[in-house]
Amino acid sequence: MADFSGTISGTAQPIAGIRLGTVAAGVRKPGRDDLVLVELAPGTRCAALFTRNAFCAAPVTVARESLAACDSLPRYLLINTGNANAGTGARGLADARACSEAVAAACDVHASTVLPFSTGVIGEHLPVSVITRAIPAARAALSAEGWAAAARGIMTTDTRPKLFSASVTCEGQVFHVTGMAKGAGMLRPDMATMLAYIATDAAVSQPLLQQILQNATDASFHRISVDGDTSTNDACVLMATGAAGNPELDSLDSPQAQALAEAVRDVCVSLAQGLVRDGEGASKFVSITVREGAYSSECLDVAFTIAHSPLVKTALFASDPNWGRLLAAIGRAGLPALDVNAVSLRLNGVLIAENGCRAASYTEEQGAAAMAAADIAIDIALARGDAEETVWTSDFSYDYVRINAEYRT
Amino acid sequence: MADFSGTISGTAQPIAGIRLGTVAAGVRKPGRDDLVLVELAPGTRCAALFTRNAFCAAPVTVARESLAACDSLPRYLLINTGNANAGTGARGLADARACSEAVAAACDVHASTVLPFSTGVIGEHLPVSVITRAIPAARAALSAEGWAAAARGIMTTDTRPKLFSASVTCEGQVFHVTGMAKGAGMLRPDMATMLAYIATDAAVSQPLLQQILQNATDASFHRISVDGDTSTNDACVLMATGAAGNPELDSLDSPQAQALAEAVRDVCVSLAQGLVRDGEGASKFVSITVREGAYSSECLDVAFTIAHSPLVKTALFASDPNWGRLLAAIGRAGLPALDVNAVSLRLNGVLIAENGCRAASYTEEQGAAAMAAADIAIDIALARGDAEETVWTSDFSYDYVRINAEYRT
């Protein structure tokens, strides 16, 4: 147990060294905030994770290249909604670079220090002049207090912003962490662009920053999405301004680094759960815990097989304790030599199934009462070992179909 | 090219040696045909494929055991709808055996020659006495002309029966093949119980019969469902009565065996496509062909990634030529070193995308016109080799959610 105390808050806390400016550029629809400029103080270190989709979007390619070229010391992030600049070929790359160059010119920095991010419709060319024309206004709007507006500005089909802060004190040192994310189509991992931006005032070496981001992502965004199974534009960025003035952290062995890592993870978990709660058409928030597995990987296989089953998800929408569909999903998760008679299943604490069939104590009334809640905890014990994993998902509703059938119209 | 001629027909042709009887036993709802008894003439050989789900249903376990015990020479199949007898533990096994024993007693055969099959709700105990009470009536109804009634009798959420026949003539020998199937939830492979029963009058050795069934299934039911990703009750049975009087076929090398294998495959493909067309809430029939792959397996990976993408399926429902979602699905199918700029995409013959972006010749009007059809052909060329595979799927509609949310109510 690390020797520190921390809190998490839904109220955004400014991070010294970070300013954000949000404007309505009119990328796709007029009068809607759709362009966010993030300014990083000189010397701010940056770690990032990008989609592994072979059809990655132009801004992903450019941001990845620029991050390498600027030695992970970017000065600006430019994020637009309304257009993903994906499936746009060579012109898409030129368009993304043109946006970075426009920021560089307006702010008097090198273009390689400007990272572009886009989210929205795939396959249409980016309206570059619409974006570049709005950059001066975005710059004029830069403010350390700009997090709330920015969290709204990166939304697409999201119905509410996701924005969390944490503070942590360790050995007399205080660190602040604030993060925002967007992405409302988390019912399956290929559903949407997920963008997440997390900043801290800690001073952290770049390798440690990347490790902290990777660990936090594994415990959060990768628990709502199969690893590698990402959209064309997914990106997750962690910025460390160093404004806290601590001696630079360079190893997870130090208590302060552990405290910071936990605060970053807590913010990421809150953001990830926020994405699920705001999932397209979601009416339920579902935690799936798989215990007593031989390995973590098999716990995740079972959990994600359940999380991705349309049959389970429609039953959740109907508040139907259809444990037969849950057992069928466990059965096809590919676990070698699974003893189905050893598996037990609980819904919100009610023992539903054991010994391969319905629990003797179980009544439909109990199941119906458990499923009536908006938050559902599915707990599965495999009786094969000590591994345990939890993933989060939502249900599958009429609104999900409506939102995704009508998205372009 | 085998030297034979064959035809396929939606009109069921009786198979000498097979009789079917269908009655309304009242397993779940009164007045609905829900019990089918199939009688096989003595000496009829039988091949079968069952679900690989670890939570396989009690009748699957019993049918598998009995098939081995009777040396693949069963005399009766008993199929009920309304209750899957899955997730029912030790009592489920006893219930399935009790049904087989009741048929055995009524028909004066050994219980191991009676194979039980169940489909319907998972996790409720089978109403054995309701079923056994109806067996005399089912036996009295046995008729060589009973295929049409049986194909309706095995339906659950299906809206129409699937029943096809083929005849083939080779070297003066005529073979007949008739098959029926049920399963309306083919939007994902875990959606439903698929049951299929195919019979022929050919005389075939058991190993060859199994091989013919495996090949036909690979080309049909496994093209609408990921291999191994099956429900608790899936079963596919091929029966060969030998009534045609031909010398027993024992190798695919013979022209007659090849002719028979093609006829069985044609019937299975027609049944599989029928399942997709009757998919729960389906409004589109979608063929996905992936060409120019390095291997068949990577063609299937791409095709099934598309076929399982809710984003693609909702766009299909909306008749939206959303090729960006198709490119994103191709990009996450896991193909090593995929050159996205070499991939081309056609919808009903219209070139939509090439060089990683929208085709220069493409207009939204062309795309909208292509997508307005009820049958959609998605054609993807990977430019990596000569392999080609086709799978069939349907779209994702409001009715899909309604059917699966309301199934138990």
mmCIF file of C-alpha atoms in Angstrom, chain A residues 139-321:
data_model
loop_
_atom_site.group_PDB
_atom_site.id
_atom_site.type_symbol
_atom_site.label_atom_id
_atom_site.label_comp_id
_atom_site.label_asym_id
_atom_site.label_seq_id
_atom_site.Cartn_x
_atom_site.Cartn_y
_atom_site.Cartn_z
ATOM 1 C CA ARG A 139 -5.982 30.887 -29.297
ATOM 2 C CA ALA A 140 -7.661 33.987 -27.886
ATOM 3 C CA ALA A 141 -9.913 31.729 -25.816
ATOM 4 C CA LEU A 142 -6.993 29.859 -24.167
ATOM 5 C CA SER A 143 -7.511 29.658 -20.413
ATOM 6 C CA ALA A 144 -6.346 27.462 -17.560
ATOM 7 C CA GLU A 145 -10.041 27.280 -16.658
ATOM 8 C CA GLY A 146 -10.933 25.970 -20.109
ATOM 9 C CA TRP A 147 -11.367 22.268 -19.219
ATOM 10 C CA ALA A 148 -15.163 22.221 -18.927
ATOM 11 C CA ALA A 149 -15.669 23.958 -22.269
ATOM 12 C CA ALA A 150 -13.072 21.691 -23.898
ATOM 13 C CA ALA A 151 -14.673 18.522 -22.519
ATOM 14 C CA ARG A 152 -17.928 19.664 -24.163
ATOM 15 C CA GLY A 153 -16.099 20.753 -27.309
ATOM 16 C CA ILE A 154 -14.720 17.279 -28.082
ATOM 17 C CA MET A 155 -18.140 15.575 -27.821
ATOM 18 C CA THR A 156 -19.791 13.955 -30.868
ATOM 19 C CA THR A 157 -22.745 11.667 -30.055
ATOM 20 C CA ASP A 158 -21.872 11.960 -26.370
ATOM 21 C CA THR A 159 -24.763 13.362 -24.369
ATOM 22 C CA ARG A 160 -22.586 14.778 -21.584
ATOM 23 C CA PRO A 161 -18.943 15.711 -21.018
ATOM 24 C CA LYS A 162 -16.577 13.374 -19.173
ATOM 25 C CA LEU A 163 -14.171 15.293 -16.991
ATOM 26 C CA PHE A 164 -12.512 14.224 -13.741
ATOM 27 C CA SER A 165 -9.765 15.480 -11.455
ATOM 28 C CA ALA A 166 -7.702 13.887 -8.741
ATOM 29 C CA SER A 167 -5.214 15.253 -6.249
ATOM 30 C CA VAL A 168 -2.687 13.214 -4.395
ATOM 31 C CA THR A 169 -0.259 14.037 -1.581
ATOM 32 C CA CYS A 170 2.799 11.908 -0.933
ATOM 33 C CA GLU A 171 5.845 12.757 1.191
ATOM 34 C CA GLY A 172 4.641 16.352 1.342
ATOM 35 C CA GLN A 173 4.400 16.657 -2.410
ATOM 36 C CA VAL A 174 1.023 17.481 -4.009
ATOM 37 C CA PHE A 175 0.221 16.399 -7.589
ATOM 38 C CA HIS A 176 -2.881 17.322 -9.545
ATOM 39 C CA VAL A 177 -4.363 15.279 -12.389
ATOM 40 C CA THR A 178 -7.230 16.329 -14.666
ATOM 41 C CA GLY A 179 -8.563 14.404 -17.638
ATOM 42 C CA MET A 180 -11.304 14.619 -20.233
ATOM 43 C CA ALA A 181 -12.564 12.043 -22.723
ATOM 44 C CA LYS A 182 -15.130 11.575 -25.446
ATOM 45 C CA GLY A 183 -16.638 8.545 -27.160
ATOM 46 C CA ALA A 184 -20.217 7.443 -26.807
ATOM 47 C CA GLY A 185 -20.205 4.278 -28.837
ATOM 48 C CA MET A 186 -18.549 1.929 -26.406
ATOM 49 C CA LEU A 187 -21.050 -0.878 -26.772
ATOM 50 C CA ARG A 188 -18.436 -2.521 -28.904
ATOM 51 C CA PRO A 189 -14.833 -1.454 -29.251
ATOM 52 C CA ASP A 190 -15.178 -0.573 -32.912
ATOM 53 C CA MET A 191 -18.001 1.803 -32.295
ATOM 54 C CA ALA A 192 -16.457 5.182 -32.019
ATOM 55 C CA THR A 193 -13.458 7.312 -31.764
ATOM 56 C CA MET A 194 -12.283 7.472 -28.211
ATOM 57 C CA LEU A 195 -10.192 10.518 -27.415
ATOM 58 C CA ALA A 196 -8.760 11.095 -23.931
ATOM 59 C CA TYR A 197 -6.499 13.868 -22.685
ATOM 60 C CA ILE A 198 -5.046 13.715 -19.190
ATOM 61 C CA ALA A 199 -2.704 16.301 -17.704
ATOM 62 C CA THR A 200 -0.673 16.506 -14.516
ATOM 63 C CA ASP A 201 1.573 19.130 -13.001
ATOM 64 C CA ALA A 202 4.101 16.494 -11.905
ATOM 65 C CA ALA A 203 7.579 16.388 -13.405
ATOM 66 C CA VAL A 204 7.985 12.930 -14.965
ATOM 67 C CA SER A 205 10.528 11.413 -17.330
ATOM 68 C CA GLN A 206 9.104 10.471 -20.709
ATOM 69 C CA PRO A 207 9.635 6.679 -20.326
ATOM 70 C CA LEU A 208 7.923 6.671 -16.931
ATOM 71 C CA LEU A 209 5.093 8.841 -18.307
ATOM 72 C CA GLN A 210 4.513 6.311 -21.109
ATOM 73 C CA GLN A 211 4.518 3.476 -18.575
ATOM 74 C CA ILE A 212 2.032 5.268 -16.319
ATOM 75 C CA LEU A 213 -0.240 5.902 -19.322
ATOM 76 C CA GLN A 214 0.005 2.295 -20.501
ATOM 77 C CA ASN A 215 -0.800 0.919 -17.048
ATOM 78 C CA ALA A 216 -3.671 3.333 -16.526
ATOM 79 C CA THR A 217 -5.104 2.545 -19.970
ATOM 80 C CA ASP A 218 -4.872 -1.207 -19.375
ATOM 81 C CA ALA A 219 -6.894 -0.753 -16.182
ATOM 82 C CA SER A 220 -9.497 1.556 -17.695
ATOM 83 C CA PHE A 221 -10.045 2.138 -21.426
ATOM 84 C CA HIS A 222 -8.873 -1.385 -22.247
ATOM 85 C CA ARG A 223 -11.422 -2.732 -19.803
ATOM 86 C CA ILE A 224 -14.211 -1.318 -21.925
ATOM 87 C CA SER A 225 -12.617 -2.271 -25.229
ATOM 88 C CA VAL A 226 -10.719 -5.305 -26.485
ATOM 89 C CA ASP A 227 -7.051 -4.541 -26.786
ATOM 90 C CA GLY A 228 -6.182 -3.711 -30.369
ATOM 91 C CA ASP A 229 -9.754 -3.662 -31.518
ATOM 92 C CA THR A 230 -9.918 0.078 -31.922
ATOM 93 C CA SER A 231 -11.384 2.661 -34.279
ATOM 94 C CA THR A 232 -9.498 4.612 -36.928
ATOM 95 C CA ASN A 233 -8.905 7.644 -34.694
ATOM 96 C CA ASP A 234 -8.532 6.447 -31.093
ATOM 97 C CA ALA A 235 -5.950 8.345 -29.095
ATOM 98 C CA CYS A 236 -5.072 8.752 -25.449
ATOM 99 C CA VAL A 237 -2.600 11.454 -24.366
ATOM 100 C CA LEU A 238 -0.935 12.065 -20.993
ATOM 101 C CA MET A 239 0.820 15.401 -20.434
ATOM 102 C CA ALA A 240 3.150 16.271 -17.553
ATOM 103 C CA THR A 241 3.967 19.964 -17.215
ATOM 104 C CA GLY A 242 6.382 19.717 -14.288
ATOM 105 C CA ALA A 243 4.886 22.869 -12.757
ATOM 106 C CA ALA A 244 4.653 21.144 -9.375
ATOM 107 C CA GLY A 245 8.399 21.596 -9.096
ATOM 108 C CA ASN A 246 9.187 18.109 -7.819
ATOM 109 C CA PRO A 247 12.448 16.413 -8.692
ATOM 110 C CA GLU A 248 11.709 14.529 -11.895
ATOM 111 C CA LEU A 249 10.168 11.114 -11.293
ATOM 112 C CA ASP A 250 11.792 8.410 -13.358
ATOM 113 C CA SER A 251 10.798 5.080 -11.825
ATOM 114 C CA LEU A 252 7.621 3.479 -10.534
ATOM 115 C CA ASP A 253 9.668 2.317 -7.528
ATOM 116 C CA SER A 254 9.365 5.706 -5.841
ATOM 117 C CA PRO A 255 6.327 6.261 -3.587
ATOM 118 C CA GLN A 256 5.613 9.576 -5.296
ATOM 119 C CA ALA A 257 5.564 7.937 -8.732
ATOM 120 C CA GLN A 258 3.223 5.232 -7.420
ATOM 121 C CA ALA A 259 0.940 7.856 -5.943
ATOM 122 C CA LEU A 260 0.858 9.748 -9.233
ATOM 123 C CA ALA A 261 0.258 6.532 -11.209
ATOM 124 C CA GLU A 262 -2.695 5.677 -8.998
ATOM 125 C CA ALA A 263 -4.165 9.152 -9.403
ATOM 126 C CA VAL A 264 -3.825 8.919 -13.200
ATOM 127 C CA ARG A 265 -5.378 5.462 -13.149
ATOM 128 C CA ASP A 266 -8.276 6.677 -10.979
ATOM 129 C CA VAL A 267 -8.976 9.518 -13.409
ATOM 130 C CA CYS A 268 -8.808 7.118 -16.365
ATOM 131 C CA VAL A 269 -11.130 4.608 -14.685
ATOM 132 C CA SER A 270 -13.617 7.385 -13.937
ATOM 133 C CA LEU A 271 -13.429 8.565 -17.545
ATOM 134 C CA ALA A 272 -13.784 5.015 -18.913
ATOM 135 C CA GLN A 273 -16.810 4.333 -16.720
ATOM 136 C CA GLY A 274 -18.206 7.695 -17.815
ATOM 137 C CA LEU A 275 -17.889 6.622 -21.437
ATOM 138 C CA VAL A 276 -19.829 3.430 -20.735
ATOM 139 C CA ARG A 277 -22.538 5.264 -18.780
ATOM 140 C CA ASP A 278 -22.962 7.603 -21.742
ATOM 141 C CA GLY A 279 -22.802 4.733 -24.283
ATOM 142 C CA GLU A 280 -25.023 5.157 -27.309
ATOM 143 C CA GLY A 281 -28.524 4.270 -26.211
ATOM 144 C CA ALA A 282 -27.277 2.866 -22.883
ATOM 145 C CA SER A 283 -29.867 2.379 -20.166
ATOM 146 C CA LYS A 284 -27.748 0.132 -17.889
ATOM 147 C CA PHE A 285 -24.228 0.300 -16.489
ATOM 148 C CA VAL A 286 -22.912 -3.229 -16.228
ATOM 149 C CA SER A 287 -19.813 -4.395 -14.333
ATOM 150 C CA ILE A 288 -18.709 -7.892 -15.289
ATOM 151 C CA THR A 289 -16.328 -9.489 -12.788
ATOM 152 C CA VAL A 290 -14.861 -12.885 -13.578
ATOM 153 C CA ARG A 291 -13.136 -14.472 -10.557
ATOM 154 C CA GLU A 292 -11.284 -17.686 -9.828
ATOM 155 C CA GLY A 293 -9.762 -17.959 -13.279
ATOM 156 C CA ALA A 294 -6.525 -19.783 -13.973
ATOM 157 C CA TYR A 295 -5.160 -16.660 -15.712
ATOM 158 C CA SER A 296 -6.136 -13.034 -16.143
ATOM 159 C CA SER A 297 -6.434 -13.623 -19.878
ATOM 160 C CA GLU A 298 -9.150 -16.238 -19.505
ATOM 161 C CA CYS A 299 -11.061 -14.009 -17.092
ATOM 162 C CA LEU A 300 -10.967 -11.284 -19.750
ATOM 163 C CA ASP A 301 -12.011 -13.754 -22.484
ATOM 164 C CA VAL A 302 -15.126 -14.656 -20.517
ATOM 165 C CA ALA A 303 -15.870 -11.066 -19.506
ATOM 166 C CA PHE A 304 -15.566 -9.688 -23.040
ATOM 167 C CA THR A 305 -17.520 -12.567 -24.576
ATOM 168 C CA ILE A 306 -20.376 -11.585 -22.280
ATOM 169 C CA ALA A 307 -19.822 -7.859 -22.841
ATOM 170 C CA HIS A 308 -20.017 -8.318 -26.630
ATOM 171 C CA SER A 309 -22.979 -10.675 -26.794
ATOM 172 C CA PRO A 310 -25.964 -8.926 -28.401
ATOM 173 C CA LEU A 311 -28.186 -11.578 -26.828
ATOM 174 C CA VAL A 312 -26.950 -10.689 -23.325
ATOM 175 C CA LYS A 313 -27.110 -6.979 -24.067
ATOM 176 C CA THR A 314 -30.700 -7.076 -25.318
ATOM 177 C CA ALA A 315 -31.675 -9.111 -22.237
ATOM 178 C CA LEU A 316 -30.030 -6.454 -20.037
ATOM 179 C CA PHE A 317 -32.029 -3.785 -21.885
ATOM 180 C CA ALA A 318 -35.171 -5.770 -21.119
ATOM 181 C CA SER A 319 -34.123 -6.138 -17.423
ATOM 182 C CA ASP A 320 -34.453 -9.869 -18.064
ATOM 183 C CA PRO A 321 -32.366 -12.089 -15.712
#
